[in-house]
Coordinates of C-alpha atoms in Angstrom, one line a residue:
Chain A
M882 CA -11.7 -27.2 7.0
P883 CA -15.3 -26.1 7.5
I884 CA -16.4 -22.5 7.7
D885 CA -17.1 -21.0 11.2
Q886 CA -20.9 -20.7 11.3
Q887 CA -20.5 -18.1 14.1
V888 CA -20.4 -14.5 12.6
L889 CA -17.7 -12.2 14.1
T890 CA -19.6 -9.2 15.4
N891 CA -17.5 -7.6 18.1
T892 CA -15.5 -4.8 16.6
K893 CA -13.5 -4.6 19.9
A894 CA -12.4 -8.2 19.9
E895 CA -8.7 -8.8 20.6
R896 CA -8.4 -10.8 17.3
I897 CA -9.9 -7.9 15.2
R898 CA -7.7 -5.3 17.0
R899 CA -4.6 -7.3 16.2
I900 CA -5.5 -7.7 12.5
S901 CA -6.2 -4.0 12.2
E902 CA -2.7 -3.3 13.6
L903 CA -1.2 -5.1 10.6
T904 CA -1.4 -1.8 8.6
N905 CA 1.6 -0.8 10.7
R906 CA 5.1 -2.1 9.8
K907 CA 6.3 -2.7 13.3
H908 CA 3.2 -4.7 14.2
R909 CA 3.6 -6.8 11.0
Q910 CA 7.2 -7.6 11.9
K911 CA 6.3 -8.4 15.5
A912 CA 3.3 -10.6 14.6
G913 CA 5.1 -12.1 11.6
K914 CA 1.8 -11.6 9.6
F915 CA 0.4 -9.3 7.0
L916 CA -2.9 -8.3 5.6
I917 CA -4.3 -9.0 2.0
E918 CA -7.3 -7.0 1.2
G919 CA -10.0 -7.3 -1.5
P920 CA -11.3 -10.1 -3.7
Q921 CA -8.7 -9.8 -6.5
C922 CA -5.6 -9.9 -4.2
V923 CA -7.1 -12.6 -2.0
R924 CA -7.9 -14.7 -5.1
E925 CA -4.4 -14.3 -6.6
A926 CA -2.8 -15.2 -3.2
L927 CA -5.1 -18.3 -2.9
T928 CA -4.2 -19.4 -6.5
W929 CA -0.4 -18.8 -6.4
Q930 CA 0.7 -19.0 -2.8
P931 CA -2.1 -20.7 -0.8
Q932 CA 0.4 -22.1 1.7
I933 CA 1.1 -18.6 3.1
I934 CA -2.6 -17.9 4.0
Q935 CA -3.6 -18.5 7.6
D936 CA -7.2 -17.2 7.8
V937 CA -9.7 -15.7 5.4
Y938 CA -12.5 -13.3 6.6
V939 CA -15.6 -12.8 4.5
R940 CA -18.5 -10.3 5.0
T941 CA -22.0 -11.7 5.7
D942 CA -25.4 -10.0 5.2
G943 CA -26.1 -10.0 8.9
A944 CA -25.0 -11.0 12.4
D945 CA -27.0 -14.3 12.8
P946 CA -25.1 -17.6 12.7
D947 CA -26.9 -18.6 9.5
S948 CA -26.4 -15.2 7.7
P949 CA -25.4 -15.8 4.1
I950 CA -22.1 -14.6 2.7
A951 CA -22.7 -11.1 1.2
S952 CA -22.2 -12.1 -2.5
T953 CA -21.8 -15.1 -4.8
A954 CA -18.3 -14.0 -5.7
L955 CA -17.3 -13.8 -2.0
G956 CA -18.9 -17.2 -1.4
K957 CA -16.8 -18.7 -4.2
L958 CA -13.7 -17.3 -2.7
A959 CA -14.6 -18.7 0.7
G960 CA -15.1 -22.1 -1.0
E961 CA -11.7 -21.9 -2.7
A962 CA -10.1 -21.1 0.7
M963 CA -11.8 -24.1 2.3
E964 CA -10.6 -26.4 -0.4
E965 CA -7.1 -25.3 0.5
R966 CA -8.0 -26.2 4.1
I967 CA -7.7 -22.6 5.2
H968 CA -9.9 -21.4 8.1
V969 CA -12.7 -19.1 6.9
H970 CA -14.4 -16.7 9.3
K971 CA -17.6 -14.8 8.7
M972 CA -17.8 -11.2 9.9
T973 CA -20.2 -8.2 9.8
Q974 CA -19.5 -5.2 7.7
E975 CA -18.8 -3.3 11.0
V976 CA -16.0 -5.7 11.8
E977 CA -14.7 -5.6 8.3
H978 CA -14.5 -1.8 8.4
R979 CA -12.8 -1.9 11.8
V980 CA -9.9 -3.6 9.9
S981 CA -10.2 -2.0 6.5
H982 CA -12.3 0.3 4.3
D983 CA -10.6 -1.2 1.2
A984 CA -11.4 -4.9 1.6
Q985 CA -14.6 -5.0 -0.5
G986 CA -15.9 -7.8 1.7
V987 CA -12.9 -10.0 2.1
F988 CA -9.4 -10.0 3.6
A989 CA -6.8 -12.6 4.5
V990 CA -4.1 -12.8 7.1
A991 CA -0.9 -14.4 5.8
D992 CA 2.5 -15.5 7.1
L993 CA 5.0 -12.8 6.5
N994 CA 8.2 -15.0 6.5
S995 CA 6.8 -17.7 4.3
C996 CA 5.8 -15.1 1.7
R997 CA 9.1 -13.3 2.0
D998 CA 10.9 -16.7 1.3
L999 CA 8.8 -17.3 -1.8
L1000 CA 9.3 -13.8 -3.1
G1001 CA 13.0 -13.9 -2.4
R1002 CA 13.8 -16.8 -4.7
V1003 CA 16.3 -15.5 -7.2
P1004 CA 15.0 -16.6 -10.7
Q1005 CA 17.1 -19.3 -12.2
T1006 CA 16.5 -18.2 -15.8
P1007 CA 19.9 -18.0 -17.5
H1008 CA 19.1 -14.7 -19.1
P1009 CA 16.7 -12.8 -16.9
F1010 CA 14.7 -9.7 -17.6
L1011 CA 14.7 -7.6 -14.4
A1012 CA 12.8 -4.5 -13.3
A1013 CA 14.9 -2.8 -10.6
F1014 CA 13.9 0.2 -8.4
W1015 CA 16.2 2.3 -6.3
Q1016 CA 14.9 3.9 -3.1
M1017 CA 11.3 3.7 -4.3
R1018 CA 9.3 5.2 -1.4
D1019 CA 5.6 5.6 -2.5
P1020 CA 3.4 2.5 -1.8
G1021 CA 1.1 3.3 -4.8
N1022 CA 4.0 3.5 -7.1
A1023 CA 5.5 0.2 -5.7
G1024 CA 2.3 -1.6 -6.3
T1025 CA 1.8 -0.2 -9.8
V1026 CA 5.3 -1.0 -11.0
I1027 CA 5.2 -4.6 -9.6
R1028 CA 1.9 -5.0 -11.6
S1029 CA 3.6 -3.5 -14.8
A1030 CA 6.7 -5.7 -14.4
D1031 CA 4.4 -8.8 -14.1
A1032 CA 2.4 -7.8 -17.2
A1033 CA 5.7 -7.3 -19.1
G1034 CA 6.8 -10.8 -18.2
C1035 CA 9.8 -9.7 -16.1
D1036 CA 11.5 -12.6 -14.3
A1037 CA 11.7 -10.6 -11.1
V1038 CA 11.4 -7.2 -9.5
V1039 CA 14.4 -6.0 -7.5
L1040 CA 14.1 -3.4 -4.8
V1041 CA 17.5 -1.8 -4.5
G1042 CA 18.5 0.1 -1.3
D1043 CA 16.0 1.5 1.1
C1044 CA 12.6 1.0 -0.5
V1045 CA 9.0 1.0 0.8
D1046 CA 7.9 -2.2 2.6
I1047 CA 6.1 -4.3 0.1
F1048 CA 3.9 -5.8 2.9
N1049 CA 2.3 -2.4 3.3
P1050 CA -1.4 -3.0 2.5
K1051 CA -1.4 -0.1 0.0
V1052 CA 1.4 -1.7 -2.0
I1053 CA -0.4 -5.1 -2.1
R1054 CA -3.7 -3.5 -3.2
A1055 CA -2.0 -1.6 -6.0
T1056 CA -0.3 -4.8 -7.3
T1057 CA -3.9 -6.2 -7.7
G1058 CA -2.3 -9.6 -6.9
S1059 CA 0.9 -9.4 -9.0
L1060 CA 2.9 -9.5 -5.7
F1061 CA 2.0 -13.3 -5.7
H1062 CA 3.0 -13.8 -9.3
L1063 CA 6.8 -13.2 -9.5
P1064 CA 9.8 -12.9 -7.3
V1065 CA 10.3 -9.5 -5.6
L1066 CA 13.8 -9.3 -4.2
A1067 CA 15.3 -6.8 -1.9
M1068 CA 19.1 -6.1 -1.9
D1069 CA 21.6 -3.3 -1.6
E1070 CA 23.3 -1.6 -4.6
R1071 CA 26.4 -3.8 -4.5
A1072 CA 24.4 -7.1 -4.4
F1073 CA 22.3 -5.9 -7.3
F1074 CA 25.2 -5.0 -9.6
D1075 CA 27.0 -8.3 -8.6
L1076 CA 23.9 -10.3 -9.5
C1077 CA 23.7 -8.6 -12.9
R1078 CA 27.4 -9.2 -13.5
E1079 CA 27.1 -12.9 -12.6
R1080 CA 24.1 -13.4 -15.0
D1081 CA 25.6 -11.3 -17.8
T1082 CA 22.7 -8.9 -17.5
T1083 CA 23.1 -5.5 -19.1
V1084 CA 21.9 -2.7 -16.6
L1085 CA 20.0 0.1 -18.3
A1086 CA 19.4 3.2 -16.2
A1087 CA 16.0 4.8 -16.8
D1088 CA 17.1 8.4 -16.7
V1089 CA 16.4 11.6 -18.8
Y1090 CA 19.7 13.3 -18.1
G1091 CA 22.5 10.6 -18.1
T1092 CA 25.9 11.8 -17.0
E1093 CA 28.4 14.2 -18.6
G1094 CA 30.3 11.5 -20.5
K1095 CA 27.2 9.3 -21.2
P1096 CA 24.2 11.2 -22.6
P1097 CA 21.0 9.1 -22.5
V1098 CA 20.0 6.9 -25.5
S1099 CA 16.4 7.6 -26.7
L1100 CA 14.1 4.6 -26.2
P1101 CA 13.2 4.2 -29.9
D1102 CA 17.0 4.1 -30.7
L1103 CA 17.6 1.5 -28.0
L1104 CA 14.8 -0.7 -29.5
R1105 CA 16.8 -0.9 -32.7
N1106 CA 19.7 -2.6 -30.9
R1107 CA 18.5 -6.2 -31.4
E1108 CA 21.3 -7.8 -29.4
L1109 CA 20.5 -5.7 -26.4
V1110 CA 16.7 -6.0 -26.7
E1111 CA 16.9 -9.8 -27.1
G1112 CA 19.6 -10.3 -24.4
S1113 CA 19.4 -10.4 -20.6
K1114 CA 18.7 -6.9 -19.2
A1115 CA 17.7 -5.1 -16.1
V1116 CA 16.2 -1.6 -16.2
L1117 CA 17.1 0.4 -13.1
F1118 CA 14.6 3.2 -12.1
G1119 CA 15.5 6.0 -9.6
N1120 CA 13.8 7.6 -6.6
E1121 CA 10.5 9.5 -7.3
A1122 CA 12.0 12.8 -6.4
R1123 CA 15.8 12.5 -6.9
G1124 CA 16.2 9.9 -9.7
L1125 CA 19.5 8.0 -9.7
T1126 CA 22.9 9.3 -8.4
T1127 CA 25.8 9.9 -10.7
E1128 CA 27.6 6.9 -9.0
L1129 CA 24.7 4.6 -9.9
L1130 CA 24.5 5.9 -13.4
D1131 CA 28.2 5.3 -13.9
E1132 CA 27.7 1.7 -12.9
C1133 CA 25.0 1.2 -15.6
A1134 CA 25.9 0.3 -19.2
M1135 CA 23.9 3.2 -20.5
S1136 CA 21.0 5.6 -19.7
V1137 CA 17.8 5.4 -21.6
S1138 CA 15.2 8.1 -21.8
I1139 CA 11.6 8.1 -23.0
P1140 CA 11.2 10.7 -25.7
I1141 CA 8.9 13.7 -24.8
Y1142 CA 7.0 15.1 -27.8
G1143 CA 4.9 17.7 -25.9
K1144 CA 5.6 20.3 -23.2
A1145 CA 5.7 17.9 -20.2
E1146 CA 9.0 17.6 -18.5
S1147 CA 8.9 13.9 -17.9
L1148 CA 6.6 11.0 -17.1
N1149 CA 6.1 9.8 -13.5
L1150 CA 7.7 6.7 -12.1
G1151 CA 4.7 4.4 -12.6
T1152 CA 4.1 5.4 -16.2
S1153 CA 7.8 5.5 -17.1
A1154 CA 8.3 1.9 -15.8
A1155 CA 5.2 0.7 -17.7
V1156 CA 6.4 2.3 -21.0
M1157 CA 10.0 1.1 -20.7
L1158 CA 9.2 -2.5 -19.6
T1159 CA 6.3 -3.0 -22.0
T1160 CA 8.2 -1.7 -25.1
L1161 CA 11.2 -3.8 -24.2
A1162 CA 9.0 -6.8 -23.8
M1163 CA 7.1 -6.3 -27.0
S1164 CA 10.3 -5.6 -29.0
S1165 CA 12.2 -8.6 -27.6
R1166 CA 9.3 -10.9 -28.9
I1167 CA 9.0 -9.6 -32.4
E1168 CA 11.3 -9.1 -35.3
T1169 CA 10.4 -5.5 -35.8
M1170 CA 7.9 -3.1 -34.3
G1171 CA 6.1 -0.8 -36.6
S1172 CA 8.1 -1.7 -39.7
R1173 CA 6.5 -1.8 -43.1
Chain B
M680 CA 2.4 45.1 -9.4
P681 CA 4.5 45.1 -6.1
I682 CA 4.4 42.3 -3.6
D683 CA 2.3 42.9 -0.4
Q684 CA 4.9 43.4 2.3
Q685 CA 2.3 42.5 4.9
V686 CA 2.3 38.8 5.7
L687 CA -1.0 37.0 5.9
T688 CA -1.1 35.4 9.4
N689 CA -4.7 35.0 10.2
T690 CA -5.8 31.4 9.5
K691 CA -9.4 32.4 10.2
A692 CA -9.5 35.3 7.7
E693 CA -12.5 35.4 5.3
R694 CA -10.1 35.4 2.3
I695 CA -8.3 32.3 3.4
R696 CA -11.5 30.4 4.3
R697 CA -12.8 31.2 0.8
I698 CA -9.7 29.9 -0.9
S699 CA -9.7 26.7 1.2
E700 CA -13.3 26.1 0.0
L701 CA -12.0 25.8 -3.6
T702 CA -11.2 22.2 -3.0
N703 CA -15.0 21.7 -3.3
R704 CA -16.5 21.6 -6.8
K705 CA -19.7 23.5 -5.8
H706 CA -17.7 26.3 -4.3
R707 CA -15.4 26.5 -7.3
Q708 CA -18.4 26.9 -9.6
K709 CA -20.0 29.5 -7.4
A710 CA -16.8 31.5 -7.0
G711 CA -15.7 31.0 -10.6
K712 CA -12.2 30.3 -9.3
F713 CA -9.9 27.3 -8.8
L714 CA -6.7 26.5 -6.9
I715 CA -3.3 25.7 -8.3
E716 CA -1.0 24.1 -5.7
G717 CA 2.8 23.6 -5.7
P718 CA 5.8 25.2 -7.4
Q719 CA 5.7 23.1 -10.6
C720 CA 2.0 23.6 -11.4
V721 CA 2.1 27.4 -10.5
R722 CA 5.2 27.8 -12.7
E723 CA 3.6 26.0 -15.7
A724 CA 0.4 28.1 -15.3
L725 CA 2.5 31.3 -15.1
T726 CA 4.4 30.3 -18.2
W727 CA 1.5 29.1 -20.5
Q728 CA -1.6 30.7 -19.2
P729 CA -0.6 33.8 -17.1
Q730 CA -3.8 35.6 -18.0
I731 CA -5.9 33.2 -15.9
I732 CA -4.0 33.8 -12.6
Q733 CA -5.5 36.3 -10.2
D734 CA -3.4 35.9 -7.1
V735 CA -0.3 34.1 -6.0
Y736 CA 0.4 33.2 -2.3
V737 CA 4.0 32.4 -1.2
R738 CA 5.2 31.1 2.2
T739 CA 7.6 33.3 4.3
D740 CA 10.0 32.3 7.0
G741 CA 8.0 34.3 9.6
A742 CA 5.1 36.6 10.4
D743 CA 7.0 40.0 10.4
P744 CA 6.3 42.3 7.4
D745 CA 10.0 42.0 6.3
S746 CA 10.1 38.2 6.6
P747 CA 11.9 36.8 3.6
I748 CA 10.2 34.4 1.2
A749 CA 10.9 30.8 2.4
S750 CA 13.2 29.8 -0.4
T751 CA 15.1 31.1 -3.5
A752 CA 12.9 29.0 -5.8
L753 CA 9.7 30.5 -4.3
G754 CA 11.2 34.0 -4.5
K755 CA 11.9 33.4 -8.2
L756 CA 8.3 32.3 -8.8
A757 CA 7.0 35.4 -6.9
G758 CA 9.2 37.5 -9.2
E759 CA 7.8 35.9 -12.3
A760 CA 4.3 36.5 -11.1
M761 CA 5.0 40.2 -10.4
E762 CA 6.4 40.5 -13.9
E763 CA 3.1 39.3 -15.2
R764 CA 1.5 42.0 -13.0
I765 CA -0.1 39.4 -10.8
H766 CA -0.8 40.3 -7.1
V767 CA 1.6 38.3 -4.9
H768 CA 0.8 37.8 -1.2
K769 CA 3.1 36.5 1.5
M770 CA 1.7 34.1 4.1
T771 CA 2.8 32.1 7.1
Q772 CA 3.1 28.3 6.9
E773 CA 0.0 28.1 9.2
V774 CA -2.1 30.0 6.6
E775 CA -0.7 27.9 3.8
H776 CA -1.7 24.7 5.7
R777 CA -5.2 26.1 6.3
V778 CA -5.6 26.0 2.6
S779 CA -3.5 23.0 1.5
H780 CA -1.0 20.5 2.8
D781 CA 0.2 19.9 -0.8
A782 CA 1.3 23.4 -1.8
Q783 CA 5.0 23.1 -0.9
G784 CA 5.1 26.8 -0.2
V785 CA 3.0 28.3 -3.0
F786 CA -0.5 28.3 -4.5
A787 CA -2.4 30.4 -7.0
V788 CA -6.0 31.3 -7.4
A789 CA -7.1 31.3 -11.0
D790 CA -10.2 32.2 -13.1
L791 CA -12.2 29.1 -13.8
N792 CA -14.0 30.3 -16.9
S793 CA -10.9 31.8 -18.6
C794 CA -9.1 28.6 -18.1
R795 CA -12.0 26.5 -19.4
D796 CA -12.2 28.7 -22.5
L797 CA -8.4 28.2 -23.2
L798 CA -8.7 24.4 -22.6
G799 CA -11.8 24.1 -24.7
R800 CA -10.3 25.3 -27.9
V801 CA -10.6 22.4 -30.4
P802 CA -7.2 21.9 -32.0
Q803 CA -7.1 23.1 -35.6
T804 CA -4.5 20.5 -36.7
P805 CA -5.9 18.9 -39.8
H806 CA -4.9 15.4 -38.6
P807 CA -5.0 15.4 -34.8
F808 CA -3.7 12.7 -32.4
L809 CA -6.3 12.6 -29.6
A810 CA -6.4 10.9 -26.2
A811 CA -10.0 10.3 -25.1
F812 CA -11.3 9.0 -21.8
W813 CA -14.9 7.8 -21.2
Q814 CA -16.3 8.2 -17.7
M815 CA -12.9 8.6 -16.0
R816 CA -13.7 9.1 -12.4
D817 CA -10.4 9.0 -10.4
P818 CA -8.7 12.4 -10.0
G819 CA -5.2 10.9 -9.8
N820 CA -5.8 8.9 -13.0
A821 CA -7.1 12.0 -14.7
G822 CA -4.0 14.0 -13.8
T823 CA -1.6 11.1 -14.8
V824 CA -3.2 10.6 -18.2
I825 CA -3.3 14.3 -19.1
R826 CA 0.5 14.3 -18.3
S827 CA 1.1 11.2 -20.4
A828 CA -1.0 12.6 -23.3
D829 CA 1.1 15.8 -23.1
A830 CA 4.4 13.9 -23.1
A831 CA 3.2 11.8 -26.1
G832 CA 2.6 15.0 -28.0
C833 CA -1.2 14.6 -28.3
D834 CA -3.1 17.5 -29.8
A835 CA -5.8 17.3 -27.2
V836 CA -7.3 15.2 -24.4
V837 CA -11.0 14.6 -24.7
L838 CA -13.1 13.8 -21.6
V839 CA -16.1 11.9 -23.0
G840 CA -19.3 11.6 -20.9
D841 CA -19.4 12.1 -17.2
C842 CA -15.8 12.4 -16.0
V843 CA -14.1 13.8 -12.9
D844 CA -13.9 17.6 -12.7
I845 CA -10.4 18.6 -14.0
F846 CA -10.4 21.6 -11.7
N847 CA -10.2 19.3 -8.7
P848 CA -6.9 20.2 -7.0
K849 CA -5.9 16.5 -7.0
V850 CA -6.2 16.3 -10.8
I851 CA -4.2 19.5 -11.3
R852 CA -1.4 18.3 -9.0
A853 CA -1.2 15.0 -10.8
T854 CA -0.8 16.7 -14.2
T855 CA 2.3 18.5 -12.8
G856 CA 1.3 21.4 -15.0
S857 CA 0.4 19.6 -18.1
L858 CA -3.2 20.9 -17.7
F859 CA -1.9 24.2 -19.0
H860 CA 0.0 22.7 -22.0
L861 CA -2.7 21.3 -24.2
P862 CA -6.5 21.5 -24.9
V863 CA -8.6 19.4 -22.6
L864 CA -12.1 19.2 -24.1
A865 CA -15.2 17.8 -22.5
M866 CA -18.1 16.5 -24.6
D867 CA -20.7 13.7 -24.8
E868 CA -20.2 10.5 -26.8
R869 CA -22.1 11.7 -29.9
A870 CA -20.0 14.9 -30.1
F871 CA -16.8 13.0 -29.8
F872 CA -17.6 10.5 -32.6
D873 CA -18.8 13.4 -34.7
L874 CA -15.6 15.4 -34.2
C875 CA -13.5 12.3 -35.2
R876 CA -15.6 11.7 -38.3
E877 CA -15.3 15.4 -39.4
R878 CA -11.5 15.2 -39.0
D879 CA -11.1 11.8 -40.6
T880 CA -9.7 10.5 -37.3
T881 CA -9.6 6.8 -36.7
V882 CA -11.0 5.9 -33.3
L883 CA -9.1 3.0 -31.6
A884 CA -10.7 1.5 -28.5
A885 CA -8.2 0.6 -25.8
D886 CA -9.8 -2.7 -24.7
V887 CA -8.6 -6.2 -23.9
Y888 CA -11.7 -8.0 -24.9
G889 CA -13.2 -6.4 -28.0
T890 CA -16.6 -7.5 -29.2
E891 CA -17.9 -10.8 -30.5
G892 CA -17.4 -9.8 -34.1
K893 CA -14.3 -7.7 -33.6
P894 CA -11.5 -9.3 -31.4
P895 CA -8.8 -6.9 -30.3
V896 CA -5.7 -6.3 -32.3
S897 CA -2.5 -6.7 -30.3
L898 CA -0.6 -3.4 -30.0
P899 CA 2.6 -4.7 -31.7
D900 CA 0.5 -5.8 -34.7
L901 CA -1.2 -2.4 -34.8
L902 CA 2.2 -0.6 -34.8
R903 CA 3.0 -2.5 -38.1
N904 CA 0.1 -0.7 -39.8
R905 CA 2.0 2.3 -41.0
E906 CA -1.0 4.0 -42.6
L907 CA -2.9 3.9 -39.3
V908 CA 0.1 4.8 -37.1
E909 CA 1.0 7.8 -39.3
G910 CA -2.6 9.0 -39.8
S911 CA -5.0 10.9 -37.6
K912 CA -6.1 8.8 -34.7
A913 CA -7.9 8.9 -31.3
V914 CA -7.4 6.3 -28.6
L915 CA -10.5 5.9 -26.5
F916 CA -10.0 4.5 -23.0
G917 CA -12.8 3.2 -20.8
N918 CA -14.0 3.7 -17.2
E919 CA -11.6 2.4 -14.5
A920 CA -13.9 -0.4 -13.3
R921 CA -16.2 -1.1 -16.3
G922 CA -14.1 -0.3 -19.4
L923 CA -16.1 0.6 -22.5
T924 CA -19.7 -0.5 -23.4
T925 CA -20.4 -2.8 -26.4
E926 CA -22.2 0.2 -28.0
L927 CA -19.1 2.4 -27.8
L928 CA -16.8 -0.5 -28.9
D929 CA -19.0 -0.9 -32.0
E930 CA -18.5 2.7 -32.9
C931 CA -14.7 2.4 -32.9
A932 CA -12.8 1.3 -35.9
M933 CA -11.1 -1.5 -33.9
S934 CA -10.1 -2.5 -30.4
V935 CA -6.4 -2.6 -29.4
S936 CA -4.9 -4.5 -26.5
I937 CA -1.6 -4.3 -24.8
P938 CA 0.0 -7.8 -24.8
I939 CA 0.3 -9.4 -21.3
Y940 CA 3.4 -11.6 -21.0
G941 CA 3.1 -12.5 -17.3
K942 CA 0.3 -13.5 -15.0
A943 CA -1.2 -10.0 -14.5
E944 CA -4.7 -9.7 -15.8
S945 CA -4.2 -6.2 -17.2
L946 CA -2.5 -2.8 -16.7
N947 CA -4.3 0.0 -14.9
L948 CA -5.8 3.0 -16.7
G949 CA -2.8 5.3 -16.1
T950 CA -0.2 2.9 -17.2
S951 CA -2.3 1.6 -20.2
A952 CA -2.7 5.1 -21.5
A953 CA 1.0 5.9 -21.1
V954 CA 2.0 2.7 -23.0
M955 CA -0.5 3.1 -25.8
L956 CA 0.0 6.8 -26.4
T957 CA 3.8 6.7 -26.1
T958 CA 4.3 3.7 -28.4
L959 CA 1.9 5.3 -31.0
A960 CA 3.8 8.6 -30.8
M961 CA 7.2 6.9 -31.1
S962 CA 6.1 4.7 -33.9
S963 CA 4.5 7.5 -35.9
R964 CA 7.8 9.4 -35.8
I965 CA 10.2 6.7 -37.0
E966 CA 10.3 4.4 -39.9
T967 CA 10.6 1.3 -37.8
M968 CA 10.9 0.5 -34.1
G969 CA 13.3 -2.2 -33.1
S970 CA 14.1 -3.3 -36.6
R971 CA 17.5 -4.6 -37.5

C-alpha cells in the first residue's frame, strides 16, 4: 500500500481528534482501537504483531505534499509498515503534538480486540515461568514489569484482579515494545490459582512479611532450592501500596523476600520484580551462581 | 519547641509562596533550602538527619486554632519533630496543596548546605561497595537507584559528571527517604576514577555492548568470580539514552551485562541497577547462590 503523499496538517480534523481520544479508556473501548507511540514500540508491534496495526502516522519536515519524512529512522519504519501493506500517513509536527507529546515522530493506531486475542493466548509450555501481579494500578509500573518479565524470559505475564488497563498509552510506552513479545493475560484470583494448579506451577508470593505461620524465605536461600528454581513457577507480586492480602498469601506455596542490607525499608514494585524474576531466570539456567 | 496553635490558612502568604518556589533549582540555591514531602521522607529525615530540618508543616482537619492534626500518623510525626526541637506549623489542606500535591499531609523545609555536607562525606570503609551513575538525568530514576543502592547495602552513591539535582523534590520522593541513609557524592569523571584507584576499588561498567577489545561479561559469570564479588567494587551505570562512552568503558576493569532471555532489548536504568547491585550484594554475602 503506497504512502499518502498528502501531509495531514489540520490539527482540528475529525480523524486526529478521534485518535487523540484513544488516551482515554472509554474511548478506546468504544472505538475498539488503541494508540502505539514512539519508534521503538511501533517497530516492535510491526515486527511481532503486524496484523493488529491499522494505520501508521509519521512526521514530515513540512506541510507540502512532497515534504520528506523527518528522519531516516522514521522513513525506514514507514517502509516496513508499507511492506506489511499498512496505510502510512504523513503529518506535521503540530498534528503529531495534537495527539501525543511522547511519539518522537511516529504513532500507530491498532485494533484493540485483535491485540487482546493475541495477548490472551495461554502459553502451552508444559512447565511455564509466570510473572503475576495483583491489583497493579500504576501505568509506569505495569510497563516496567512487563519489560522485565520479557527480559527474564517469562512465558507470560498474568494480571490478577483489578489492574491498570494495559492499552493505556503510558503502559505501552514503558514496555518499550515488550507488550508485543509475550502473552499478557488478565484473570481473577480463582482463575489464576486454578491455572497454576493445572500446570503444576508453584506460586511464590513476593512479600517481605509473610504470614504468622509462614515467615518469608530469603531470596538467596530460595535460589539454593534447585528443584523449585528449575521447576515451573509463578511469582505473585502485590499492590503497590497494600501488597498481598493474608488470604492470597495463604494460597501461595511460600513467601519470598529480597534481603535488605542497608537502611531502606523495601524496594519498589518495578525493581523488586526485576530482581526476583532475573535472579530466578539466571539461577534456573546455570548449575550454580557465584560458587567457587 | 511547642507547636504553633495558629493554623496557616493564607495560600497567598509570603512564607508559603517561598516554600512553593523550592521546587525550582535556582530558588533552592538562592534560599539555601529544600523541600521534603510526604510522611515517609519526612520521618526518615527526622530519624537520620534531624539537624538539617528547619520547619515541619502538618495538615489539620480545619482552619480553627484548635483544629486537630489530620491523622494519628501525622500527629506522631509532629511529636517527633517537636522532640528534636523543630518548629512545627499547622496548615489547611489548601495551603498544603499550594506547595505540593504529593505531600500526603506533611512536608519539611531543610537546610541545603548542611544536607549536602552530610551526603558528601566520602565513606571511610577500606573496601567500599559503590553505585555510580554517569550523566543520570531523570529525577524518578535518580530516586529509584538511590533507594536500590541503599537496599543493597552500598557504602555510597556517586553521581559522576552532569547529573540531575538530587534536591529536586521528585528525586527525594522516589528515594522514599534513602537520600538520608547513605552518602551521595557528586564528582567529575577524573575524581571518580581517582577515588576508586586510591581505594583499590574495581570499576565494573554496566553495559550490554562493551568495547571492541573487551566484550561484556555476563552477570552470572561475573558472580562466579569470588575474588571480585567479595572485594571492593564500584558499578558504573551510563546515561538513560546514550549509556557510557568508549572512553569511560576503557577506563573500567570490565563491562558486565545482565543476560536477556526473552525478546526485550534491555532493562531500563532503574531495574538494571537494582538487579546488578542486589545480586552482587547477595553473592558477596554467601558462599554460593543457587548451588545444590
